[in-house]
Short mmCIF file of C-alpha atoms and ligand atoms in Angstrom, two decimals:
data_model
loop_
_atom_site.label_atom_id
_atom_site.label_comp_id
_atom_site.label_asym_id
_atom_site.label_seq_id
_atom_site.Cartn_x
_atom_site.Cartn_y
_atom_site.Cartn_z
CA UNK A 1 2.32 -0.98 15.92
CA UNK A 2 4.17 -4.38 15.58
CA UNK A 3 5.09 -5.60 12.03
CA UNK A 4 3.78 -9.16 11.61
CA UNK A 5 4.81 -9.78 7.98
CA UNK A 6 7.59 -7.93 6.07
CA UNK A 7 7.90 -8.49 2.32
CA UNK A 8 10.66 -6.76 0.33
CA UNK A 9 11.27 -7.19 -3.46
CA UNK A 10 9.99 -10.70 -3.27
CA UNK A 11 10.22 -12.51 -6.61
CA UNK A 12 9.36 -15.88 -7.96
CA UNK A 13 10.33 -17.24 -11.38
CA UNK A 14 9.20 -20.47 -12.94
CA UNK A 15 11.74 -20.69 -15.80
CA UNK A 16 10.99 -17.71 -17.93
CA UNK A 17 7.79 -16.89 -16.22
CA UNK A 18 7.87 -14.26 -13.49
CA UNK A 19 4.96 -15.21 -11.30
CA UNK A 20 5.80 -12.67 -8.58
CA UNK A 21 7.73 -9.67 -9.62
CA UNK A 22 9.61 -7.66 -6.82
CA UNK A 23 6.60 -7.06 -4.52
CA UNK A 24 7.02 -5.31 -1.26
CA UNK A 25 4.52 -4.57 1.62
CA UNK A 26 4.43 -4.74 5.46
CA UNK A 27 1.34 -6.09 7.42
CA UNK A 28 0.76 -5.01 10.94
CA UNK A 29 -0.29 -7.31 13.91
CA UNK A 30 -4.00 -7.63 13.89
CA UNK A 31 -4.53 -6.39 10.33
CA UNK A 32 -6.53 -8.10 7.71
CA UNK A 33 -4.53 -7.70 4.52
CA UNK A 34 -5.92 -8.80 1.05
CA UNK A 35 -4.20 -9.81 -2.12
CA UNK A 36 -6.79 -9.12 -4.83
CA UNK A 37 -6.15 -10.07 -8.40
CA UNK A 38 -7.47 -12.16 -11.30
CA UNK A 39 -6.53 -15.93 -11.81
CA UNK A 40 -2.85 -16.36 -12.45
CA UNK A 41 -1.93 -13.02 -10.95
CA UNK A 42 0.62 -14.50 -8.47
CA UNK A 43 -1.50 -14.57 -5.33
CA UNK A 44 -1.07 -18.14 -4.36
CA UNK A 45 2.55 -18.21 -5.23
CA UNK A 46 3.02 -15.17 -2.90
CA UNK A 47 1.31 -17.06 0.03
CA UNK A 48 3.24 -20.20 -0.75
CA UNK A 49 6.57 -18.40 -0.37
CA UNK A 50 5.42 -16.80 2.83
CA UNK A 51 4.22 -20.12 4.16
CA UNK A 52 7.64 -21.65 3.27
CA UNK A 53 6.06 -23.96 0.79
CA UNK A 54 8.05 -22.50 -2.20
CA UNK A 55 11.58 -20.90 -2.10
CA UNK A 56 11.67 -17.32 -3.41
CA UNK A 57 13.87 -16.72 -6.42
CA UNK A 58 15.05 -13.45 -4.76
CA UNK A 59 13.96 -10.87 -2.11
CA UNK A 60 13.27 -11.04 1.45
CA UNK A 61 10.16 -12.06 3.62
CA UNK A 62 9.89 -12.42 7.32
CA UNK A 63 6.95 -13.53 9.56
CA UNK A 64 7.20 -12.15 13.06
CA UNK A 65 10.79 -11.40 12.26
CA UNK A 66 11.65 -14.80 11.20
CA UNK A 67 13.01 -15.34 7.67
CA UNK A 68 10.97 -17.67 5.56
CA UNK A 69 14.08 -19.12 3.94
CA UNK A 70 16.34 -19.39 6.99
CA UNK A 71 14.00 -20.30 9.80
CA UNK A 72 11.25 -22.55 8.24
CA UNK A 73 10.39 -24.08 11.54
CA UNK A 74 9.97 -20.81 13.31
CA UNK A 75 7.85 -19.46 10.52
CA UNK A 76 5.67 -22.72 10.60
CA UNK A 77 5.02 -22.39 14.23
CA UNK A 78 3.91 -18.71 13.74
CA UNK A 79 1.40 -19.40 10.89
CA UNK A 80 -1.81 -21.10 10.31
CA UNK A 81 -2.66 -22.05 6.77
CA UNK A 82 -5.94 -22.72 4.95
CA UNK A 83 -5.13 -23.33 1.24
CA UNK A 84 -7.48 -23.86 -1.74
CA UNK A 85 -7.15 -27.60 -1.81
CA UNK A 86 -9.44 -29.38 0.59
CA UNK A 87 -7.36 -31.22 3.05
CA UNK A 88 -9.79 -32.61 5.57
CA UNK A 89 -10.02 -36.29 6.04
CA UNK A 90 -13.53 -37.06 4.88
CA UNK A 91 -13.82 -40.28 6.82
CA UNK A 92 -12.93 -38.71 10.18
CA UNK A 93 -15.11 -36.69 12.40
CA UNK A 94 -14.66 -32.95 12.89
CA UNK A 95 -13.05 -33.60 16.27
CA UNK A 96 -10.84 -36.35 14.97
CA UNK A 97 -9.56 -34.00 12.11
CA UNK A 98 -8.67 -31.37 14.73
CA UNK A 99 -7.05 -33.87 17.03
CA UNK A 100 -4.87 -35.28 14.37
CA UNK A 101 -3.58 -31.78 13.38
CA UNK A 102 -2.98 -31.01 17.14
CA UNK A 103 -0.92 -34.18 17.53
CA UNK A 104 1.18 -33.09 14.48
CA UNK A 105 2.03 -29.93 16.28
CA UNK A 106 2.65 -31.92 19.50
CA UNK A 107 0.03 -29.97 21.50
CA UNK A 108 -0.20 -31.72 24.95
CA UNK A 109 -3.40 -33.80 25.35
CA UNK A 110 -5.29 -31.66 27.78
CA UNK A 111 -4.56 -28.33 26.06
CA UNK A 112 -5.38 -29.94 22.79
CA UNK A 113 -8.92 -31.06 24.01
CA UNK A 114 -9.61 -27.61 25.50
CA UNK A 115 -8.62 -25.87 22.33
CA UNK A 116 -10.54 -28.08 19.99
CA UNK A 117 -13.65 -27.42 22.06
CA UNK A 118 -13.05 -23.70 22.17
CA UNK A 119 -12.40 -23.50 18.43
CA UNK A 120 -15.20 -25.71 17.28
CA UNK A 121 -17.55 -23.42 19.36
CA UNK A 122 -15.95 -20.43 17.65
CA UNK A 123 -16.98 -21.67 14.31
CA UNK A 124 -20.22 -23.08 15.48
CA UNK A 125 -19.47 -26.62 14.75
CA UNK A 126 -19.22 -27.90 18.37
CA UNK A 127 -22.52 -29.76 18.04
CA UNK A 128 -21.21 -31.54 14.97
CA UNK A 129 -17.90 -32.56 16.65
CA UNK A 130 -18.62 -36.20 16.36
CA UNK A 131 -20.05 -36.13 12.86
CA UNK A 132 -17.81 -37.35 9.98
CA UNK A 133 -16.72 -34.73 7.59
CA UNK A 134 -18.24 -36.49 4.54
CA UNK A 135 -21.60 -35.20 5.81
CA UNK A 136 -20.53 -31.52 5.99
CA UNK A 137 -21.52 -28.72 3.51
CA UNK A 138 -18.91 -26.64 1.79
CA UNK A 139 -19.25 -23.86 4.36
CA UNK A 140 -18.90 -26.12 7.30
CA UNK A 141 -15.75 -27.69 5.91
CA UNK A 142 -14.20 -24.27 5.34
CA UNK A 143 -15.14 -23.29 8.87
CA UNK A 144 -13.59 -26.48 10.21
CA UNK A 145 -10.38 -25.91 8.12
CA UNK A 146 -10.10 -22.43 9.55
CA UNK A 147 -10.66 -23.81 13.13
CA UNK A 148 -7.96 -26.40 12.44
CA UNK A 149 -5.59 -23.73 11.13
CA UNK A 150 -5.88 -21.89 14.56
CA UNK A 151 -5.26 -24.94 16.75
CA UNK A 152 -1.52 -24.27 17.41
CA UNK A 153 -2.53 -20.60 18.28
CA UNK A 154 -0.59 -18.96 15.34
CA UNK A 155 -0.31 -15.20 15.29
CA UNK A 156 -0.72 -15.02 11.48
CA UNK A 157 -3.36 -16.82 9.44
CA UNK A 158 -3.06 -17.45 5.71
CA UNK A 159 -6.33 -17.84 3.78
CA UNK A 160 -6.13 -18.77 0.10
CA UNK A 161 -9.49 -17.92 -1.42
CA UNK A 162 -11.37 -18.58 1.77
CA UNK A 163 -14.82 -18.51 0.27
CA UNK A 164 -14.22 -19.87 -3.25
CA UNK A 165 -17.16 -21.85 -4.55
CA UNK A 166 -19.48 -21.07 -1.58
CA UNK A 167 -22.92 -19.59 -1.99
CA UNK A 168 -23.39 -15.84 -1.05
CA UNK A 169 -25.03 -16.50 2.38
CA UNK A 170 -22.35 -18.93 3.54
CA UNK A 171 -19.61 -16.45 2.16
CA UNK A 172 -21.27 -13.58 4.32
CA UNK A 173 -21.24 -15.88 7.35
CA UNK A 174 -17.70 -16.76 7.01
CA UNK A 175 -16.56 -13.08 6.54
CA UNK A 176 -18.12 -12.48 9.97
CA UNK A 177 -16.09 -15.29 11.49
CA UNK A 178 -12.80 -13.91 9.92
CA UNK A 179 -13.51 -10.42 11.00
CA UNK A 180 -14.25 -11.57 14.58
CA UNK A 181 -11.23 -13.76 14.73
CA UNK A 182 -8.80 -11.08 13.67
CA UNK A 183 -10.36 -8.63 16.32
CA UNK A 184 -10.78 -10.98 19.27
CA UNK A 185 -7.57 -12.82 18.94
CA UNK A 186 -5.51 -9.98 17.39
CA UNK A 187 -4.46 -12.26 14.55
CA UNK A 188 -2.89 -10.93 11.36
CA UNK A 189 -4.70 -12.38 8.39
CA UNK A 190 -3.44 -12.33 4.86
CA UNK A 191 -5.95 -13.59 2.37
CA UNK A 192 -6.11 -13.93 -1.34
CA UNK A 193 -9.31 -13.34 -3.34
CA UNK A 194 -10.66 -12.44 -6.65
CA UNK A 195 -13.97 -11.43 -5.11
CA UNK A 196 -14.11 -7.60 -4.91
CA UNK A 197 -16.82 -7.70 -2.26
CA UNK A 198 -14.77 -9.87 -0.08
CA UNK A 199 -11.79 -7.70 -0.23
CA UNK A 200 -13.90 -4.52 0.30
CA UNK A 201 -15.82 -5.90 3.19
CA UNK A 202 -13.05 -7.69 5.09
CA UNK A 203 -9.68 -6.10 4.49
CA UNK A 204 -8.14 -3.21 6.34
CA UNK A 205 -5.83 -2.81 3.38
CA UNK A 206 -5.68 -4.40 -0.13
CA UNK A 207 -2.75 -4.96 -2.47
CA UNK A 208 -4.26 -5.18 -6.01
CA UNK A 209 -1.94 -7.57 -7.93
CA UNK A 210 -1.79 -8.27 -11.71
CA UNK A 211 0.88 -10.08 -13.66
CA UNK A 212 2.90 -10.67 -10.42
CA UNK A 213 3.12 -6.97 -9.71
CA UNK A 214 1.49 -4.79 -7.11
CA UNK A 215 -0.40 -2.06 -8.96
CA UNK A 216 -2.13 -0.39 -6.06
CA UNK A 217 -1.96 -0.74 -2.20
CA UNK A 218 -4.18 1.14 0.17
CA UNK A 219 -7.32 0.96 2.24
CA UNK A 220 -10.56 -0.01 0.29
CA UNK A 221 -11.88 3.50 0.83
CA UNK A 222 -8.80 5.26 -0.35
CA UNK A 223 -8.54 3.11 -3.44
CA UNK A 224 -12.17 3.95 -4.31
CA UNK A 225 -11.78 7.57 -3.57
CA UNK A 226 -8.77 7.71 -5.84
CA UNK A 227 -11.01 7.02 -8.82
CA UNK A 228 -12.39 10.53 -8.42
CA UNK A 229 -16.12 10.66 -7.40
CA UNK A 230 -19.05 8.95 -9.13
CA UNK A 231 -19.13 6.89 -12.25
CA UNK A 232 -21.59 7.34 -15.09
CA UNK A 233 -21.67 4.30 -17.45
CA UNK A 234 -23.17 4.95 -20.90
CA UNK A 235 -23.80 2.09 -23.24
CA UNK A 236 -23.76 3.07 -26.85
CA UNK A 237 -22.79 1.61 -30.18
CA UNK A 238 -21.30 5.00 -30.96
CA UNK A 239 -18.92 4.98 -27.99
CA UNK A 240 -16.07 6.71 -29.92
CA UNK A 241 -18.14 9.63 -30.98
CA UNK A 242 -19.69 9.93 -27.40
CA UNK A 243 -16.27 9.96 -25.92
CA UNK A 244 -15.24 12.88 -28.16
CA UNK A 245 -18.21 15.15 -27.35
CA UNK A 246 -18.10 14.52 -23.59
CA UNK A 247 -15.53 17.13 -22.75
CA UNK A 248 -17.06 19.08 -19.86
CA UNK A 249 -14.70 20.49 -17.20
CA UNK A 250 -16.42 18.41 -14.50
CA UNK A 251 -15.47 15.11 -16.08
CA UNK A 252 -12.34 14.02 -14.24
CA UNK A 253 -11.66 10.87 -16.23
CA UNK A 254 -13.10 9.09 -19.33
CA UNK A 255 -12.56 5.47 -20.47
CA UNK A 256 -14.07 3.28 -23.10
CA UNK A 257 -14.47 -0.28 -22.27
CA UNK A 258 -16.15 -2.56 -24.80
CA UNK A 259 -19.10 -0.44 -26.05
CA UNK A 260 -19.35 1.56 -22.80
CA UNK A 261 -18.15 4.92 -22.05
CA UNK A 262 -17.38 5.39 -18.42
CA UNK A 263 -16.93 8.89 -16.86
CA UNK A 264 -15.82 9.85 -13.47
CA UNK A 265 -17.09 12.97 -11.83
CA UNK A 266 -18.21 14.48 -8.63
CA UNK A 267 -21.91 14.63 -7.92
CA UNK A 268 -23.07 12.61 -10.90
CA UNK A 269 -26.84 13.29 -10.02
CA UNK A 270 -26.29 16.96 -10.85
CA UNK A 271 -24.79 16.35 -14.24
CA UNK A 272 -26.55 13.34 -15.66
CA UNK A 273 -29.20 15.41 -17.45
CA UNK A 274 -26.33 17.30 -19.07
CA UNK A 275 -24.74 14.25 -20.33
CA UNK A 276 -28.07 12.87 -21.86
CA UNK A 277 -28.73 16.33 -23.52
CA UNK A 278 -25.24 16.36 -25.04
CA UNK A 279 -25.73 12.86 -26.46
CA UNK A 280 -29.10 13.72 -27.85
CA UNK A 281 -27.82 16.90 -29.48
CA UNK A 282 -25.38 14.68 -31.44
CA UNK A 283 -28.02 12.06 -32.05
CA UNK A 284 -25.96 9.32 -30.36
CA UNK A 285 -28.10 6.28 -29.61
CA UNK A 286 -27.87 5.20 -25.96
CA UNK A 287 -28.78 1.75 -24.79
CA UNK A 288 -28.50 2.42 -21.13
CA UNK A 289 -27.13 4.83 -18.63
CA UNK A 290 -26.25 4.10 -14.98
CA UNK A 291 -24.68 5.89 -12.04
CA UNK A 292 -22.76 4.22 -9.31
CA UNK A 293 -20.13 4.86 -6.59
CA UNK A 294 -16.81 3.46 -7.48
CA UNK A 295 -16.13 -0.20 -6.47
CA UNK A 296 -12.82 -2.05 -6.44
CA UNK A 297 -13.79 -3.46 -9.83
CA UNK A 298 -13.58 0.26 -11.04
CA UNK A 299 -10.18 0.61 -9.35
CA UNK A 300 -8.87 -2.47 -11.03
CA UNK A 301 -10.33 -1.42 -14.42
CA UNK A 302 -8.85 1.99 -14.00
CA UNK A 303 -5.36 0.72 -13.24
CA UNK A 304 -5.26 -2.28 -15.83
CA UNK A 305 -7.82 -1.34 -18.48
CA UNK A 306 -9.49 -4.67 -17.90
CA UNK A 307 -12.06 -6.27 -15.64
CA UNK A 308 -10.91 -8.57 -12.89
CA UNK A 309 -13.23 -11.40 -13.89
CA UNK A 310 -12.48 -11.31 -17.61
CA UNK A 311 -9.71 -13.86 -17.49
CA UNK A 312 -11.86 -16.12 -15.41
CA UNK A 313 -15.09 -16.00 -17.50
CA UNK A 314 -13.54 -15.87 -21.06
CA UNK A 315 -9.82 -15.93 -21.54
CA UNK A 316 -10.21 -15.27 -25.27
CA UNK A 317 -12.39 -12.27 -25.03
CA UNK A 318 -10.99 -9.40 -26.86
CA UNK A 319 -11.35 -6.03 -25.49
CA UNK A 320 -10.95 -2.72 -26.95
CA UNK A 321 -9.91 -0.52 -24.07
CA UNK A 322 -8.76 2.96 -24.38
CA UNK A 323 -7.69 5.17 -21.70
CA UNK A 324 -8.06 8.85 -21.97
CA UNK A 325 -7.12 10.97 -18.97
CA UNK A 326 -9.07 14.14 -19.24
CA UNK A 327 -8.28 17.55 -17.38
CA UNK A 328 -8.85 17.81 -13.65
N1 LIG B 401 4.66 -24.72 -9.98
C1 LIG B 401 4.48 -23.93 -11.02
N2 LIG B 401 5.19 -24.18 -12.19
C2 LIG B 401 5.05 -23.32 -13.23
N3 LIG B 401 4.23 -22.18 -13.27
C3 LIG B 401 3.52 -21.91 -12.22
C4 LIG B 401 3.65 -22.78 -10.88
N4 LIG B 401 2.73 -22.20 -10.07
C5 LIG B 401 2.16 -21.12 -10.62
N5 LIG B 401 2.62 -20.96 -11.83
C6 LIG B 401 2.30 -19.83 -12.74
O1 LIG B 401 2.53 -18.66 -12.01
C7 LIG B 401 1.47 -17.74 -12.24
C8 LIG B 401 0.86 -17.16 -10.95
O2 LIG B 401 0.06 -18.28 -10.45
P1 LIG B 401 -0.64 -18.27 -9.05
O3 LIG B 401 -1.27 -19.55 -8.71
O4 LIG B 401 0.21 -17.67 -8.03
O5 LIG B 401 -1.77 -17.16 -9.36
P2 LIG B 401 -3.01 -16.84 -8.53
O6 LIG B 401 -3.15 -15.27 -8.55
O7 LIG B 401 -3.10 -17.29 -7.24
O8 LIG B 401 -4.24 -17.35 -9.41
P3 LIG B 401 -5.40 -18.38 -8.95
O9 LIG B 401 -6.41 -17.60 -8.28
O10 LIG B 401 -5.80 -19.01 -10.23
O11 LIG B 401 -4.74 -19.46 -7.95
C9 LIG B 401 0.46 -18.29 -13.18
O12 LIG B 401 0.85 -17.90 -14.69
C10 LIG B 401 0.74 -19.90 -13.03
O13 LIG B 401 0.50 -20.53 -14.24
#
């Protein structure tokens, strides 16, 4: 295994604000690695430091062994970047946008032409090569940006929120491209996202990041298995009372989130009737009950006591979150 990206104790401060706080990880060649976290968690700042666009306050980062502070040119040659801000020229055609980028990287004319055709085919835009970008949909623009990011044959690709604002179908489509790319070209991909499903479907490993710190790092499977089996969610106005009576030994964890009691357990189907019976016995009104397999949302909730989307949907939402670890 070859290390493509090495990050050690990387930190970025903006005056008093610690945007990235002593994070460390390694990414192998060919791996798809996700930085998953809510808005403001420090994902973009991390990518910007790795892409030599911002100087770290302290710590070390290397891309293909090249130090991001000491060998900016070396790092830039090794990486392709697709950041959040749209950076295509709307008035130029797809081919012209690619060509312009190729010239910036001084790729010789013949090779440039060849690669432009190859990459536009890869992202299924070859037929639209001579159309101006203004006429492209959001998904087509993203695909073109990805193709452009690959023109100088980088071995590492940075994708900042690659499917932000795209509809579910286009998002799915793009995930397939990204997965194919990494496999066929053995490119390491580091992407940021706050879409759980994106991280789950695409990434070999995920670092969950919150307030500039990595709070969990593993494969999606291991992260979800770490929750401890299935989850039963009970909505009830009497969530405090419910949490006190649910003390069976097969409950591995219990949390209250807003007016929901969430219990983790193995084989939820076998125990659901006991849960309902116990709540009935104590005359606890139940609005709804559901069983589901753990998702990355549950992992995030379990580590932080909050949902990943909360900050996005309503920053002022107040939450009452209690954590109560129960016996194993
Ligand atoms: N140039 C800057 N000056 C001051 N503060 C900044 C700057 N860039 C980012 N920050 C702050 O650093 C923190 C991390 O921001 P960052 O953009 O890295 O988060 P993020 O996880 O990428 O979120 P998003 O998904 O919203 O981009 C935030 O509190 C942000 O306001």
